[in-house]
Coordinates of C-alpha atoms in Angstrom, one line a residue:
Chain A
M1 CA -140.5 -7.7 -56.8
I2 CA -136.8 -8.4 -56.6
A3 CA -135.3 -11.5 -58.1
A4 CA -131.6 -12.7 -58.2
R5 CA -130.6 -15.1 -61.0
S6 CA -127.5 -17.2 -60.4
V7 CA -125.7 -14.4 -58.5
S8 CA -122.3 -15.2 -57.0
L9 CA -119.5 -13.4 -55.4
T10 CA -115.8 -14.3 -55.1
I11 CA -113.3 -12.1 -53.4
R12 CA -109.6 -13.0 -53.9
G13 CA -110.3 -16.6 -54.7
R14 CA -112.6 -17.1 -51.7
T15 CA -116.2 -17.9 -52.6
I16 CA -118.5 -15.7 -50.5
L17 CA -121.6 -16.7 -52.4
A18 CA -121.9 -19.6 -54.8
P19 CA -124.3 -19.1 -57.8
S20 CA -127.7 -18.7 -56.1
D21 CA -131.2 -17.9 -57.2
L22 CA -133.7 -16.2 -55.0
A23 CA -136.9 -14.5 -56.0
L24 CA -138.7 -12.5 -53.3
R25 CA -142.5 -12.9 -53.7
P26 CA -144.9 -10.0 -53.3
G27 CA -147.0 -10.2 -50.2
T28 CA -144.6 -12.6 -48.5
V29 CA -142.2 -12.3 -45.6
T30 CA -139.1 -14.4 -46.3
A31 CA -136.7 -15.1 -43.4
L32 CA -133.1 -15.6 -44.4
V33 CA -131.4 -17.8 -41.8
G34 CA -128.1 -19.6 -41.4
P35 CA -124.8 -19.6 -39.4
N36 CA -122.5 -16.7 -39.3
G37 CA -120.5 -16.2 -42.5
A38 CA -123.1 -18.2 -44.5
G39 CA -123.4 -15.3 -47.0
K40 CA -126.8 -14.0 -45.8
S41 CA -125.8 -10.3 -45.6
T42 CA -123.9 -10.6 -48.9
L43 CA -127.0 -11.9 -50.7
L44 CA -129.1 -9.2 -49.1
K45 CA -126.6 -6.5 -50.3
I46 CA -126.6 -8.0 -53.8
L47 CA -130.5 -7.9 -53.8
S48 CA -130.4 -4.3 -52.6
G49 CA -128.1 -3.2 -55.4
E50 CA -125.4 -2.2 -52.9
I51 CA -122.8 -4.6 -54.2
R52 CA -122.5 -6.0 -57.7
P53 CA -122.4 -9.8 -58.0
G54 CA -119.4 -11.3 -59.7
S55 CA -121.8 -13.1 -62.0
G56 CA -125.5 -13.4 -62.5
E57 CA -128.0 -10.6 -62.3
V58 CA -130.7 -8.9 -60.1
A59 CA -133.9 -7.7 -61.6
V60 CA -136.4 -5.4 -59.9
D61 CA -139.9 -5.6 -61.4
G62 CA -138.2 -7.2 -64.4
T63 CA -135.6 -4.4 -65.0
D64 CA -131.9 -5.1 -64.5
I65 CA -131.0 -3.4 -61.2
R66 CA -127.9 -1.8 -62.8
A67 CA -130.1 0.1 -65.2
I68 CA -132.1 1.7 -62.3
A69 CA -130.9 5.0 -61.0
P70 CA -130.4 5.1 -57.2
A71 CA -133.2 7.6 -56.7
A72 CA -135.7 5.4 -58.7
L73 CA -134.4 2.3 -56.9
A74 CA -135.1 4.0 -53.5
R75 CA -138.8 4.2 -54.4
L76 CA -138.9 0.4 -55.2
R77 CA -137.2 -0.9 -52.2
A78 CA -136.0 0.2 -48.7
V79 CA -133.1 -1.3 -46.7
L80 CA -132.4 -1.5 -43.0
P81 CA -128.7 -2.2 -42.7
Q82 CA -127.0 -3.9 -39.8
S83 CA -125.1 -1.0 -38.3
G84 CA -126.5 2.4 -38.2
D85 CA -124.1 4.9 -36.6
V86 CA -124.7 8.5 -37.5
A87 CA -121.6 10.6 -38.1
F88 CA -123.0 13.9 -36.8
A89 CA -125.3 15.0 -34.0
F90 CA -128.5 14.8 -36.0
T91 CA -131.8 14.7 -34.1
V92 CA -134.0 11.6 -34.4
D93 CA -136.4 13.7 -36.4
E94 CA -133.6 14.7 -38.9
V95 CA -132.5 11.1 -39.2
V96 CA -136.0 9.9 -40.1
R97 CA -136.3 12.8 -42.6
I98 CA -133.2 11.6 -44.5
G99 CA -135.4 8.6 -45.6
L100 CA -138.1 10.8 -47.2
A101 CA -138.2 10.8 -51.0
P102 CA -137.3 14.3 -52.3
G103 CA -140.0 16.7 -53.3
I104 CA -142.6 15.6 -50.7
P105 CA -144.9 18.5 -49.6
R106 CA -143.9 19.6 -46.2
A107 CA -147.3 18.8 -44.5
T108 CA -147.2 15.3 -45.9
A109 CA -143.6 14.9 -44.9
N110 CA -144.3 16.0 -41.3
E111 CA -147.2 13.6 -41.1
I112 CA -145.1 10.6 -42.5
V113 CA -142.3 11.3 -40.0
R114 CA -144.8 11.6 -37.1
R115 CA -146.4 8.3 -38.1
A116 CA -143.0 6.5 -38.6
L117 CA -141.8 7.6 -35.2
A118 CA -145.0 6.5 -33.5
A119 CA -144.8 3.2 -35.3
V120 CA -141.4 2.4 -33.6
D121 CA -142.3 3.9 -30.2
L122 CA -140.1 6.9 -30.5
A123 CA -142.8 9.6 -30.8
D124 CA -141.5 11.4 -27.8
R125 CA -137.9 11.3 -28.9
A126 CA -138.1 13.3 -32.1
A127 CA -136.1 16.2 -30.8
Q128 CA -133.4 14.1 -29.1
L129 CA -129.9 13.9 -30.5
S130 CA -129.4 10.5 -32.2
P131 CA -126.0 9.8 -30.6
T132 CA -127.5 10.0 -27.1
L133 CA -130.0 7.2 -27.9
S134 CA -129.4 3.6 -26.7
G135 CA -128.4 1.0 -29.3
G136 CA -131.9 -0.4 -29.5
E137 CA -133.4 3.1 -29.8
Q138 CA -131.0 4.0 -32.6
Q139 CA -132.0 0.8 -34.4
R140 CA -135.6 1.8 -34.1
A141 CA -134.8 5.4 -35.3
H142 CA -133.3 3.8 -38.5
L143 CA -136.4 1.6 -38.8
A144 CA -138.5 4.8 -38.7
R145 CA -136.3 6.2 -41.4
V146 CA -136.9 3.1 -43.5
L147 CA -140.7 3.4 -42.9
A148 CA -140.5 7.1 -44.0
Q149 CA -138.8 5.9 -47.2
L150 CA -141.5 3.3 -47.8
W151 CA -144.4 5.6 -47.0
S152 CA -143.1 8.5 -49.1
S153 CA -142.2 6.3 -52.1
G154 CA -145.5 6.8 -53.7
R155 CA -146.3 3.1 -53.9
G156 CA -147.6 0.8 -51.2
D157 CA -146.0 -2.4 -52.3
A158 CA -142.3 -1.4 -52.3
C159 CA -139.8 -4.2 -51.3
L160 CA -138.3 -4.2 -47.8
L161 CA -134.9 -5.7 -47.0
L162 CA -134.0 -6.0 -43.3
D163 CA -130.5 -7.1 -42.2
E164 CA -130.8 -8.5 -38.7
P165 CA -133.5 -6.0 -37.7
T166 CA -134.0 -7.6 -34.3
A167 CA -130.4 -7.7 -33.3
S168 CA -130.2 -5.1 -30.5
L169 CA -133.9 -5.0 -29.6
D170 CA -135.8 -6.1 -26.6
L171 CA -138.5 -8.8 -27.0
A172 CA -141.4 -6.4 -27.4
H173 CA -139.6 -4.4 -30.0
Q174 CA -138.5 -7.5 -31.9
L175 CA -142.1 -8.4 -32.2
L176 CA -142.9 -4.9 -33.3
V177 CA -140.3 -5.0 -36.1
L178 CA -141.7 -8.3 -37.4
K179 CA -145.2 -6.9 -37.3
L180 CA -144.1 -3.9 -39.4
A181 CA -142.5 -6.3 -41.8
Q182 CA -145.7 -8.3 -42.0
A183 CA -147.7 -5.1 -42.6
Q184 CA -145.5 -4.3 -45.6
A185 CA -146.0 -7.8 -47.0
A186 CA -149.8 -7.4 -46.4
A187 CA -149.7 -4.2 -48.4
G188 CA -148.2 -6.2 -51.3
G189 CA -144.5 -5.7 -50.8
A190 CA -141.9 -8.5 -50.9
V191 CA -140.1 -8.6 -47.5
L192 CA -136.7 -10.2 -46.8
A193 CA -135.4 -10.3 -43.2
V194 CA -132.0 -11.8 -42.1
L195 CA -132.8 -13.4 -38.8
H196 CA -130.9 -15.5 -36.3
D197 CA -133.8 -16.5 -34.0
L198 CA -135.4 -19.5 -35.7
N199 CA -138.4 -19.2 -33.5
L200 CA -139.0 -15.6 -34.5
A201 CA -138.4 -16.6 -38.1
A202 CA -140.9 -19.5 -37.9
M203 CA -143.5 -17.2 -36.2
A204 CA -143.2 -14.2 -38.5
A205 CA -142.2 -15.6 -41.9
D206 CA -144.2 -17.2 -44.6
R207 CA -141.1 -18.6 -46.1
V208 CA -137.7 -19.6 -44.7
V209 CA -134.5 -19.7 -46.8
V210 CA -131.5 -21.4 -45.2
M211 CA -128.0 -20.5 -46.2
S212 CA -124.8 -22.4 -45.4
R213 CA -121.3 -21.8 -46.6
G214 CA -122.4 -19.4 -49.4
R215 CA -125.2 -21.6 -50.7
I216 CA -129.0 -21.7 -50.3
V217 CA -129.5 -25.2 -48.8
A218 CA -133.2 -25.1 -48.0
D219 CA -136.2 -23.0 -49.1
G220 CA -139.8 -23.6 -48.0
T221 CA -142.4 -22.9 -45.3
P222 CA -141.1 -22.8 -41.7
A223 CA -142.5 -26.3 -41.1
Q224 CA -140.8 -27.7 -44.2
V225 CA -137.5 -26.2 -43.5
I226 CA -137.0 -26.1 -39.8
T227 CA -136.2 -29.7 -38.9
R228 CA -133.9 -31.6 -36.6
E229 CA -132.0 -32.7 -39.7
M230 CA -131.5 -29.2 -41.0
L231 CA -130.3 -27.9 -37.6
G232 CA -127.8 -30.7 -37.4
A233 CA -126.5 -30.4 -40.9
V234 CA -126.4 -26.6 -41.1
Y235 CA -125.7 -25.4 -37.5
G236 CA -124.0 -28.6 -36.2
V237 CA -126.2 -28.6 -33.2
S238 CA -128.6 -31.1 -31.8
L239 CA -131.9 -29.4 -30.9
G240 CA -135.4 -30.5 -30.6
V241 CA -138.1 -29.3 -33.0
E242 CA -141.7 -29.2 -31.7
R243 CA -144.7 -29.0 -34.0
R244 CA -148.1 -27.6 -33.0
G245 CA -150.5 -27.4 -35.9
N246 CA -148.7 -25.3 -38.6
R247 CA -146.3 -23.8 -36.1
V248 CA -142.8 -25.1 -35.3
F249 CA -140.6 -24.3 -32.3
V250 CA -137.0 -25.0 -31.8
L251 CA -136.3 -26.3 -28.3
P252 CA -133.1 -27.3 -26.4
A253 CA -132.5 -31.0 -26.9
G254 CA -134.5 -33.2 -24.5
M255 CA -137.2 -30.6 -23.9
E256 CA -139.5 -31.6 -26.7
A257 CA -142.8 -33.0 -25.7
A258 CA -142.8 -36.8 -25.6
Chain B
M1 CA -154.0 13.0 -42.1
T2 CA -152.8 16.4 -43.2
T3 CA -153.4 18.5 -40.1
A4 CA -149.7 19.1 -39.4
P5 CA -148.9 22.8 -39.3
P6 CA -147.4 23.6 -42.6
T7 CA -144.9 26.3 -41.4
E8 CA -143.2 24.7 -38.5
A9 CA -139.6 24.0 -39.7
V10 CA -137.8 23.1 -36.5
P11 CA -139.7 20.3 -34.7
A12 CA -136.6 20.1 -32.5
E13 CA -138.1 22.7 -30.2
E14 CA -140.3 20.1 -28.6
A15 CA -139.2 18.7 -25.3
G16 CA -135.5 18.5 -24.7
G17 CA -134.3 19.4 -28.2
P18 CA -130.8 20.9 -28.7
A19 CA -130.7 24.7 -28.7
R20 CA -130.2 25.7 -32.4
L21 CA -130.4 28.9 -34.4
S22 CA -133.2 28.9 -36.9
P23 CA -132.1 28.9 -40.6
A24 CA -133.4 32.4 -41.1
L25 CA -131.7 33.8 -38.0
A26 CA -128.4 32.0 -38.8
L27 CA -128.2 33.2 -42.4
T28 CA -129.3 36.8 -41.5
G29 CA -126.7 36.9 -38.7
A30 CA -123.9 35.6 -40.9
G31 CA -124.9 38.0 -43.7
I32 CA -124.8 40.9 -41.3
A33 CA -121.4 39.7 -40.1
V34 CA -120.1 39.7 -43.7
A35 CA -121.3 43.3 -44.2
V36 CA -119.8 44.5 -41.0
A37 CA -116.5 42.7 -41.7
A38 CA -116.3 44.1 -45.2
L39 CA -117.0 47.7 -43.9
L40 CA -114.4 47.3 -41.2
S41 CA -111.8 45.9 -43.7
L42 CA -112.4 48.9 -46.0
A43 CA -112.3 51.5 -43.2
V44 CA -109.3 50.2 -41.2
G45 CA -105.6 50.6 -42.3
A46 CA -102.7 52.9 -42.4
I47 CA -105.1 55.7 -43.3
P48 CA -108.3 55.3 -41.2
I49 CA -111.4 56.2 -43.1
P50 CA -114.7 56.7 -41.3
P51 CA -117.4 54.1 -42.3
S52 CA -119.7 56.8 -43.5
R53 CA -117.2 58.0 -46.0
V54 CA -116.5 54.3 -47.1
I55 CA -120.2 53.9 -47.8
A56 CA -120.3 57.2 -49.6
V57 CA -117.4 56.2 -51.8
L58 CA -118.9 52.8 -52.6
I59 CA -122.3 54.2 -53.5
Q60 CA -120.8 57.0 -55.7
S61 CA -118.4 54.6 -57.4
L62 CA -121.5 52.7 -58.7
G63 CA -121.8 55.5 -61.2
G64 CA -118.2 55.2 -62.3
R65 CA -115.0 56.8 -61.1
D66 CA -116.0 60.2 -62.5
A67 CA -119.1 60.3 -60.4
I68 CA -117.1 60.4 -57.1
D69 CA -117.1 63.7 -55.2
P70 CA -113.6 65.2 -55.7
A71 CA -113.5 65.8 -51.9
L72 CA -113.5 62.0 -51.5
A73 CA -111.0 61.3 -54.3
G74 CA -108.1 60.4 -51.9
D75 CA -110.2 58.0 -49.9
A76 CA -111.6 56.5 -53.1
L77 CA -108.1 55.7 -54.3
V78 CA -107.3 53.9 -51.1
I79 CA -110.6 52.1 -50.9
L80 CA -111.2 51.1 -54.5
D81 CA -107.6 50.3 -55.6
I82 CA -106.0 48.9 -52.4
R83 CA -108.6 47.8 -49.9
L84 CA -111.5 46.6 -52.1
P85 CA -109.6 43.9 -54.0
R86 CA -108.1 42.7 -50.7
T87 CA -111.4 42.6 -49.0
A88 CA -113.0 40.9 -52.0
L89 CA -110.2 38.3 -52.0
A90 CA -110.5 37.7 -48.3
M91 CA -114.3 37.1 -48.6
L92 CA -113.9 34.8 -51.6
V93 CA -111.0 32.8 -50.1
G94 CA -112.8 32.6 -46.7
A95 CA -116.1 31.5 -48.2
A96 CA -114.5 28.9 -50.6
T97 CA -112.2 27.5 -47.9
A98 CA -115.0 27.2 -45.3
L99 CA -117.4 25.7 -47.8
S100 CA -114.9 23.2 -49.0
G101 CA -114.2 22.2 -45.3
G102 CA -117.9 21.7 -44.8
V103 CA -118.2 19.5 -47.9
M104 CA -115.1 17.5 -47.1
Q105 CA -116.3 16.8 -43.5
G106 CA -119.6 15.7 -44.7
L107 CA -118.0 13.4 -47.3
F108 CA -115.6 11.9 -44.9
R109 CA -118.3 11.6 -42.2
N110 CA -115.7 13.1 -39.9
P111 CA -116.0 16.5 -38.3
L112 CA -112.2 16.7 -38.1
A113 CA -111.6 16.3 -41.9
D114 CA -110.2 19.2 -43.8
P115 CA -109.0 19.7 -47.4
S116 CA -105.5 20.0 -46.1
L117 CA -105.9 16.5 -44.7
V118 CA -106.3 14.8 -48.1
G119 CA -103.2 16.4 -49.6
V120 CA -104.8 19.1 -51.8
S121 CA -103.2 22.0 -49.9
A122 CA -99.9 20.1 -49.7
G123 CA -99.9 19.5 -53.5
S124 CA -100.5 23.2 -54.0
A125 CA -97.7 24.1 -51.6
L126 CA -95.2 21.8 -53.3
A127 CA -96.0 23.2 -56.8
A128 CA -95.6 26.7 -55.4
A129 CA -92.3 25.9 -53.8
A130 CA -91.1 24.4 -57.1
W131 CA -92.2 27.5 -58.9
I132 CA -90.4 29.9 -56.5
V133 CA -87.2 27.9 -56.4
I134 CA -86.9 26.5 -59.9
G135 CA -89.4 28.0 -62.3
G136 CA -90.1 31.6 -61.2
S137 CA -86.8 33.3 -62.2
L138 CA -86.7 31.4 -65.4
A139 CA -90.2 32.4 -66.4
A140 CA -89.8 36.0 -65.2
S141 CA -86.8 36.4 -67.5
I142 CA -89.1 35.5 -70.4
A143 CA -91.9 38.0 -69.5
P144 CA -92.7 39.6 -66.2
V145 CA -96.4 38.7 -66.4
V146 CA -95.5 35.0 -66.6
G147 CA -93.7 35.4 -63.3
T148 CA -96.6 37.1 -61.6
L149 CA -99.3 34.7 -62.8
G150 CA -97.1 31.6 -62.6
L151 CA -97.1 31.1 -58.8
P152 CA -100.9 31.0 -58.4
L153 CA -101.4 28.9 -61.5
A154 CA -98.7 26.4 -60.3
A155 CA -100.3 26.1 -56.9
F156 CA -103.6 25.5 -58.5
A157 CA -102.2 22.8 -60.8
G158 CA -100.4 21.2 -57.9
G159 CA -103.7 20.9 -56.0
L160 CA -105.5 19.5 -58.9
V161 CA -102.7 16.9 -59.6
A162 CA -102.8 15.9 -55.9
S163 CA -106.6 15.4 -56.2
V164 CA -106.3 13.3 -59.3
I165 CA -103.7 11.1 -57.8
L166 CA -105.8 10.8 -54.7
N167 CA -108.8 9.8 -56.7
V168 CA -106.9 7.1 -58.7
M169 CA -105.3 5.7 -55.5
A170 CA -108.5 5.6 -53.5
T171 CA -110.8 4.3 -56.2
S172 CA -111.1 0.7 -57.2
G173 CA -113.8 -1.1 -59.1
G174 CA -115.7 2.2 -59.5
R175 CA -115.9 2.8 -55.8
T176 CA -114.1 5.4 -53.6
S177 CA -113.2 4.1 -50.2
I178 CA -113.1 6.9 -47.6
V179 CA -110.6 5.1 -45.5
G180 CA -108.4 4.5 -48.5
M181 CA -108.7 8.1 -49.5
L182 CA -107.7 9.3 -46.0
L183 CA -104.7 7.0 -46.1
A184 CA -103.7 8.1 -49.6
G185 CA -104.1 11.7 -48.4
I186 CA -101.7 11.1 -45.6
A187 CA -99.2 9.6 -48.1
I188 CA -99.6 12.5 -50.5
N189 CA -99.2 14.9 -47.7
G190 CA -96.0 13.1 -46.6
L191 CA -94.6 13.0 -50.2
A192 CA -95.4 16.7 -50.9
G193 CA -94.0 17.6 -47.5
A194 CA -90.7 15.8 -48.4
G195 CA -90.6 17.5 -51.8
T196 CA -91.3 20.9 -50.3
G197 CA -88.7 20.3 -47.6
F198 CA -86.1 19.5 -50.2
L199 CA -86.9 22.6 -52.2
V200 CA -86.6 24.7 -49.0
F201 CA -83.2 23.1 -48.4
I202 CA -81.8 24.1 -51.8
A203 CA -83.5 27.5 -51.9
S204 CA -81.7 30.8 -51.7
E205 CA -82.3 33.1 -48.8
Q206 CA -84.6 35.5 -50.7
Q207 CA -86.6 32.5 -52.1
L208 CA -86.9 31.2 -48.6
R209 CA -88.3 34.4 -47.4
D210 CA -90.9 34.5 -50.2
F211 CA -91.8 31.0 -49.7
T212 CA -92.1 31.0 -45.9
F213 CA -94.4 34.0 -46.0
W214 CA -96.5 32.4 -48.7
T215 CA -96.9 29.0 -46.9
L216 CA -98.1 30.8 -43.8
G217 CA -100.9 32.5 -45.8
S218 CA -101.3 36.1 -46.7
L219 CA -103.6 38.4 -48.7
A220 CA -100.9 41.1 -48.9
G221 CA -100.5 40.8 -52.7
A222 CA -104.2 41.1 -53.4
T223 CA -105.0 42.3 -56.9
W224 CA -108.1 42.3 -59.1
I225 CA -106.4 39.6 -61.2
K226 CA -106.2 37.3 -58.2
V227 CA -109.8 38.0 -57.4
L228 CA -110.8 37.1 -60.9
L229 CA -108.6 34.0 -60.7
V230 CA -110.4 32.6 -57.6
L231 CA -113.9 33.9 -58.4
P232 CA -114.9 31.1 -60.9
F233 CA -113.8 28.3 -58.5
A234 CA -115.5 29.9 -55.5
V235 CA -118.7 30.4 -57.6
A236 CA -118.5 26.8 -58.8
V237 CA -118.3 25.3 -55.3
A238 CA -121.0 27.6 -54.1
L239 CA -123.3 26.5 -57.0
V240 CA -122.6 22.8 -56.5
A241 CA -123.0 22.9 -52.7
P242 CA -126.8 23.1 -52.5
M243 CA -127.0 20.1 -54.8
L244 CA -124.8 18.1 -52.5
A245 CA -126.7 19.0 -49.3
R246 CA -129.2 16.2 -49.2
G247 CA -126.7 13.6 -50.3
L248 CA -124.2 14.7 -47.6
D249 CA -126.9 14.4 -44.9
A250 CA -127.5 10.9 -46.0
V251 CA -123.8 10.0 -46.2
A252 CA -123.7 10.8 -42.4
L253 CA -125.6 7.4 -42.1
G254 CA -122.9 5.7 -44.0
E255 CA -122.3 5.3 -47.7
S256 CA -124.5 2.2 -48.0
A257 CA -127.4 3.8 -46.2
A258 CA -127.0 6.9 -48.4
F259 CA -127.3 4.6 -51.5
H260 CA -130.3 2.9 -50.0
V261 CA -132.2 6.2 -49.7
G262 CA -131.5 7.0 -53.3
V263 CA -128.3 9.1 -53.3
P264 CA -126.0 8.4 -56.2
V265 CA -123.0 8.2 -53.8
E266 CA -120.2 7.7 -56.4
R267 CA -121.3 10.6 -58.4
L268 CA -121.7 12.7 -55.3
K269 CA -118.2 12.0 -54.3
R270 CA -116.7 12.7 -57.7
I271 CA -118.5 16.1 -57.9
A272 CA -117.6 17.0 -54.4
I273 CA -113.9 16.1 -54.8
V274 CA -113.5 18.1 -58.1
A275 CA -115.3 21.1 -56.7
V276 CA -113.3 21.1 -53.5
A277 CA -110.0 20.5 -55.4
G278 CA -110.7 23.5 -57.6
A279 CA -111.8 25.8 -54.8
I280 CA -108.9 24.9 -52.5
G281 CA -106.3 24.9 -55.3
A282 CA -107.5 28.4 -56.3
A283 CA -107.6 29.7 -52.7
V284 CA -104.2 28.4 -51.9
A285 CA -102.9 29.8 -55.1
V286 CA -103.9 33.4 -54.3
S287 CA -103.4 33.4 -50.5
G288 CA -101.2 30.6 -49.5
V289 CA -102.0 27.9 -47.0
I290 CA -104.4 29.3 -44.4
G291 CA -104.4 26.7 -41.7
F292 CA -107.4 25.5 -39.6
F293 CA -109.8 27.7 -41.4
G294 CA -111.7 25.0 -43.4
L295 CA -111.8 22.9 -40.2
T296 CA -113.0 25.4 -37.7
V297 CA -115.7 27.4 -39.5
P298 CA -118.0 24.5 -40.2
H299 CA -117.5 23.4 -36.6
I300 CA -118.7 26.6 -35.3
V301 CA -121.7 26.5 -37.6
R302 CA -122.5 22.9 -36.6
L303 CA -122.5 23.9 -33.0
A304 CA -124.8 26.8 -33.5
C305 CA -127.2 25.4 -36.2
G306 CA -126.9 21.6 -36.2
P307 CA -125.3 19.3 -38.7
G308 CA -127.9 19.5 -41.6
H309 CA -126.0 20.5 -44.7
R310 CA -128.8 22.5 -46.2
L311 CA -128.0 25.2 -43.6
L312 CA -124.5 24.2 -42.7
L313 CA -123.0 24.9 -46.2
P314 CA -124.4 28.4 -46.9
A315 CA -123.9 29.5 -43.3
S316 CA -120.3 28.2 -43.4
A317 CA -119.6 30.1 -46.6
L318 CA -121.0 33.4 -45.1
L319 CA -119.2 32.9 -41.8
G320 CA -116.0 32.0 -43.6
A321 CA -116.2 35.2 -45.6
A322 CA -116.8 37.3 -42.5
L323 CA -114.1 35.6 -40.3
L324 CA -111.3 35.6 -42.9
T325 CA -112.0 39.3 -43.6
L326 CA -111.7 40.1 -39.9
A327 CA -108.6 37.9 -39.5
D328 CA -107.0 39.8 -42.4
V329 CA -107.9 43.2 -40.7
V330 CA -106.0 41.9 -37.7
A331 CA -103.2 40.6 -39.9
R332 CA -102.5 44.0 -41.4
T333 CA -103.1 46.1 -38.3
A334 CA -101.7 44.1 -35.3
G335 CA -98.0 44.6 -36.2
A336 CA -98.4 47.6 -38.6
P337 CA -96.6 48.6 -40.7
A338 CA -95.4 45.0 -40.9
E339 CA -98.0 42.3 -41.6
V340 CA -98.6 39.2 -39.5
P341 CA -99.1 36.2 -41.8
L342 CA -102.8 35.3 -42.0
G343 CA -102.2 31.6 -41.4
V344 CA -100.6 32.5 -38.0
I345 CA -103.7 34.2 -36.9
T346 CA -106.2 31.6 -38.1
A347 CA -104.1 28.8 -36.5
A348 CA -103.6 30.8 -33.3
V349 CA -107.3 31.1 -32.9
G350 CA -108.4 27.9 -34.7
A351 CA -106.1 25.4 -33.1
P352 CA -107.1 26.1 -29.4
L353 CA -110.7 26.3 -30.4
M354 CA -110.2 22.9 -32.1
L355 CA -108.7 21.4 -28.9
W356 CA -111.5 22.9 -26.8
L357 CA -114.1 21.4 -29.2
L358 CA -112.4 18.0 -29.0
A359 CA -112.5 18.1 -25.2
A360 CA -116.1 19.1 -25.2
R361 CA -116.9 16.4 -27.7
R362 CA -115.2 13.8 -25.5
R363 CA -117.2 14.9 -22.5
S364 CA -120.5 14.9 -24.3
M365 CA -120.0 11.7 -26.2
G366 CA -118.5 9.9 -23.1
E367 CA -115.6 8.7 -25.3

């Protein structure tokens, strides 16, 4: 469980993130949405421990994140960052192995890597050099690395933070990523995903948090949060929102059912 | 669940994997290269000594000087007093320089990075020039031993000072920025170059000759004292390297991703920088600036064995020891009785290799 209490970040007088609270709930997929520059990635990086907030604090399972050593933190949460270029010509297999917790028996490690690659549809690419993969394949290789980290962490309910995990993926693999996120939540982990596609967010997330100009402006179920009013106020666009049972869809204006 | 074969270490041999040497083969091969280079270095010179006699002298000397067959006494003198310290120094400097290059490249996530890039070598060179032009004669007039030891110690101190300045300049808020460090390195290189240039300008002709020879790198003045001077720093970087290997692999994904998988990135950088500064400072101190060596050796290893640092670092150390020893054999035999500066040979081989690697890289990466 990761919780941020009144975290903020100001860089050279510019407020990137106004004091914000966000507690990720175990067993829940939370989608973090909002326009570009709203502070989504900053909040995710603060939650991951990667950047220190200017004020406020982050706690993981009740412990201040600053007091947790990187190696211990890596067993409590995994992170899929936005860009994932690899500096040297590592094979896909080697990239995935970098995620493994140290000290895993070799047979177990091999099995975890095999499963992780299969889970992202890269089972037949293990030996290929990472720089020769397409952008989407590289993204999936990094996702496999993140899965290897989760599955070797020794606990099933580690947190998972995903920064635009669907950005360079085709439709089938976007759904695959979200299914893996839901699986981690089903295992008891708290999952946070920065997403741009509101329909994907509405479909995959139990909870949607909306950010705008460095603030959290809405927080609730997809149906509560994704409304015409929110889209107008936050994105400055006029779009239709369609409801079908519990599900909501965002549609181009004028296309909503009468 | 656990049916995976427990011994298979290189899954890359499945369909379409890159051709790579296995760790056992690479390390054995590099080890043999070290032994052959050392034997050659002890056998070749103004008085050629057959390898069989070299081995006999080495084995007998284990029992002390008195245990050596009197018939071999002449050879023993040449081997143990002249060639052995030089060979040992070549191996230590080669291993330390190549290993430092491998660590720096991993840290900078850049296969073209080199300790000389971040100003460590330039700092050493400036301090050495200052010693030769200003300090040396002064100190030698006090006591000859101060003059002898002063140059290497000054070079080492210069390298360390450059590293400290670099660290201060590139670190803010507890984080070291790699880009900031590279830029600071360029600035330090420029400053040290200007200082060195000025000293060369005011130097006397004799000082200039000393200094030019020294900046091109040479093992000509090898003594056991110099071996002992560089030994602790080479051992330190060799002991630290295995602990850095996993972290450097992770840093290849970026510093954030390395932190995400549990690497204490800031500590890793501090340890790596100090270890490299010590090793390079000490190496430059005893042998001068040997160009392109720390850059080229890890490159060759990466090409043969892949980029994983668990193998890259030890293999680079061994190959560095072997190649610098061989380069030194060429340095003292090619133009005998005069010596060709070692840095001239390493640059003459290393620079074209570097260009070829760049061209090959551009082709394969489609840049």
